[in-house]
Short mmCIF file of C-alpha atoms in Angstrom, two decimals:
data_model
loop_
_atom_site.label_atom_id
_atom_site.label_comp_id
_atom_site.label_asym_id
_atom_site.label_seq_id
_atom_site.Cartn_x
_atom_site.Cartn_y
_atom_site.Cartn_z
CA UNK A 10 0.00 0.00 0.00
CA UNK A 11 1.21 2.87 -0.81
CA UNK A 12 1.54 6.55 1.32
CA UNK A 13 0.27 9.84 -0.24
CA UNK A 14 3.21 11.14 1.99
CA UNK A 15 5.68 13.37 -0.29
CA UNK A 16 9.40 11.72 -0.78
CA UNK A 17 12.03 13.58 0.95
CA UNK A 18 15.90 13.21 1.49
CA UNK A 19 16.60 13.13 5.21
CA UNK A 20 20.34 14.40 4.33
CA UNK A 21 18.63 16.98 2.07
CA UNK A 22 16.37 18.59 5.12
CA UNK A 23 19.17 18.36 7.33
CA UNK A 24 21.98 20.73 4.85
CA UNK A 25 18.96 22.80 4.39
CA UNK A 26 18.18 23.21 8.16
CA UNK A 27 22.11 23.77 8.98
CA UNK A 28 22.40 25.83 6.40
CA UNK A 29 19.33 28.31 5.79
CA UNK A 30 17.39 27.18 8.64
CA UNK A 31 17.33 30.29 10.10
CA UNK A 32 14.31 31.41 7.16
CA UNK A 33 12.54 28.09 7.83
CA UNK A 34 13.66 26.47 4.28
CA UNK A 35 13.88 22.87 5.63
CA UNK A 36 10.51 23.48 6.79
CA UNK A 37 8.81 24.42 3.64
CA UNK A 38 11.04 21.53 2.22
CA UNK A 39 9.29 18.72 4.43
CA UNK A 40 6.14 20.49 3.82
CA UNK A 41 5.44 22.18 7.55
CA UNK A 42 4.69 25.66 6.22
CA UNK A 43 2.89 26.54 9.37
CA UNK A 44 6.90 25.58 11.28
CA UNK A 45 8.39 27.75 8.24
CA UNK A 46 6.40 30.79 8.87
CA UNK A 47 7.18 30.53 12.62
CA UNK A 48 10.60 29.97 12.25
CA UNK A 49 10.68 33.18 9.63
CA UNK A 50 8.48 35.29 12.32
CA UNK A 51 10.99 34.32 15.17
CA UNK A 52 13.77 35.04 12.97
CA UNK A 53 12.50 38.61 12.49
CA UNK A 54 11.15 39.45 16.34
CA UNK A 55 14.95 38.42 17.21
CA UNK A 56 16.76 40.99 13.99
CA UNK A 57 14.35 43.65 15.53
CA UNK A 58 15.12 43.07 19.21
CA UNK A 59 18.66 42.99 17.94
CA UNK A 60 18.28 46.27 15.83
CA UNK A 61 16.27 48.48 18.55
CA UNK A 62 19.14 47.07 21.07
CA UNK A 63 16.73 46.15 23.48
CA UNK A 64 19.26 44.16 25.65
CA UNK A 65 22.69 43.29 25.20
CA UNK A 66 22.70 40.10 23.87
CA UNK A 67 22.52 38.97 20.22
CA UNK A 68 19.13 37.23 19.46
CA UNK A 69 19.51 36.34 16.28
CA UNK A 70 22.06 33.43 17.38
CA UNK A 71 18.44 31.94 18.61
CA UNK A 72 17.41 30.58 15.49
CA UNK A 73 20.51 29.86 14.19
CA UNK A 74 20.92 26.92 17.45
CA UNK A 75 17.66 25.95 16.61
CA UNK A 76 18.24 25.05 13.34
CA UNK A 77 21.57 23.65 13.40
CA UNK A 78 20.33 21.40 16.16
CA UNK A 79 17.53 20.35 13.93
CA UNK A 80 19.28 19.67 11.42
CA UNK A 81 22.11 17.38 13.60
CA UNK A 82 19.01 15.35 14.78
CA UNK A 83 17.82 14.64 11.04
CA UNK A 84 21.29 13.78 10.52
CA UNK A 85 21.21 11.60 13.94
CA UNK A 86 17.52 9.72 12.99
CA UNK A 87 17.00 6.89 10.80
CA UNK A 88 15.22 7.00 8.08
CA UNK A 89 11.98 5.55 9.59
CA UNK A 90 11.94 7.80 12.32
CA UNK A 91 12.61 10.98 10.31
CA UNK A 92 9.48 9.32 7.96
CA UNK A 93 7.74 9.01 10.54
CA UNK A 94 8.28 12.44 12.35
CA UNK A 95 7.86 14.62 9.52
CA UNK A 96 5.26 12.78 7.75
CA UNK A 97 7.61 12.01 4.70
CA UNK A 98 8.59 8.89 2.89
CA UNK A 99 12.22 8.65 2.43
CA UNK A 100 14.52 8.33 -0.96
#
């Protein structure tokens, strides 16, 4: 039987997350776009917060974490898991 689930690369999400994670690219990739605009809106509040100089410390290194730690984890699952987490079937 098969899923209507989308194929993905797990190694694909995970350079995507590392790299341009920050704008929420793996997330549109896997199909999340609700995860992609929150990671874009988050991405913003923290350049603004930065800009205005609300507090001393940088907030933009926030989302960067966020996604490189994402993307070590899809890097870290198998392929099931990752399938089965984001709702994808795998190459």
């Amino acid at each position: 039987m098969r899923s209507n689930h989308p194929i993905r690369s797990r190694y694909m999400a995970a350079v995507l997350a590392i790299l341009l994670g920050f704008a929420g690219v793996h997330h549109f990739y896997l199909n999340n776009f609700v995860k992609g605009l929150l990671m874009i809106v988050l991405t913003a509040v923290c350049v603004v917060i930065d800009i205005l100089g609300i507090l001393q410390f940088s907030f933009v290194i926030i989302p960067v974490v966020i996604s490189v730690l994402t993307g070590l984890i899809y890097l870290m699952e198998s392929d099931t898991a990752f399938a089965k987490s984001n709702h994808v079937r795998t190459i």
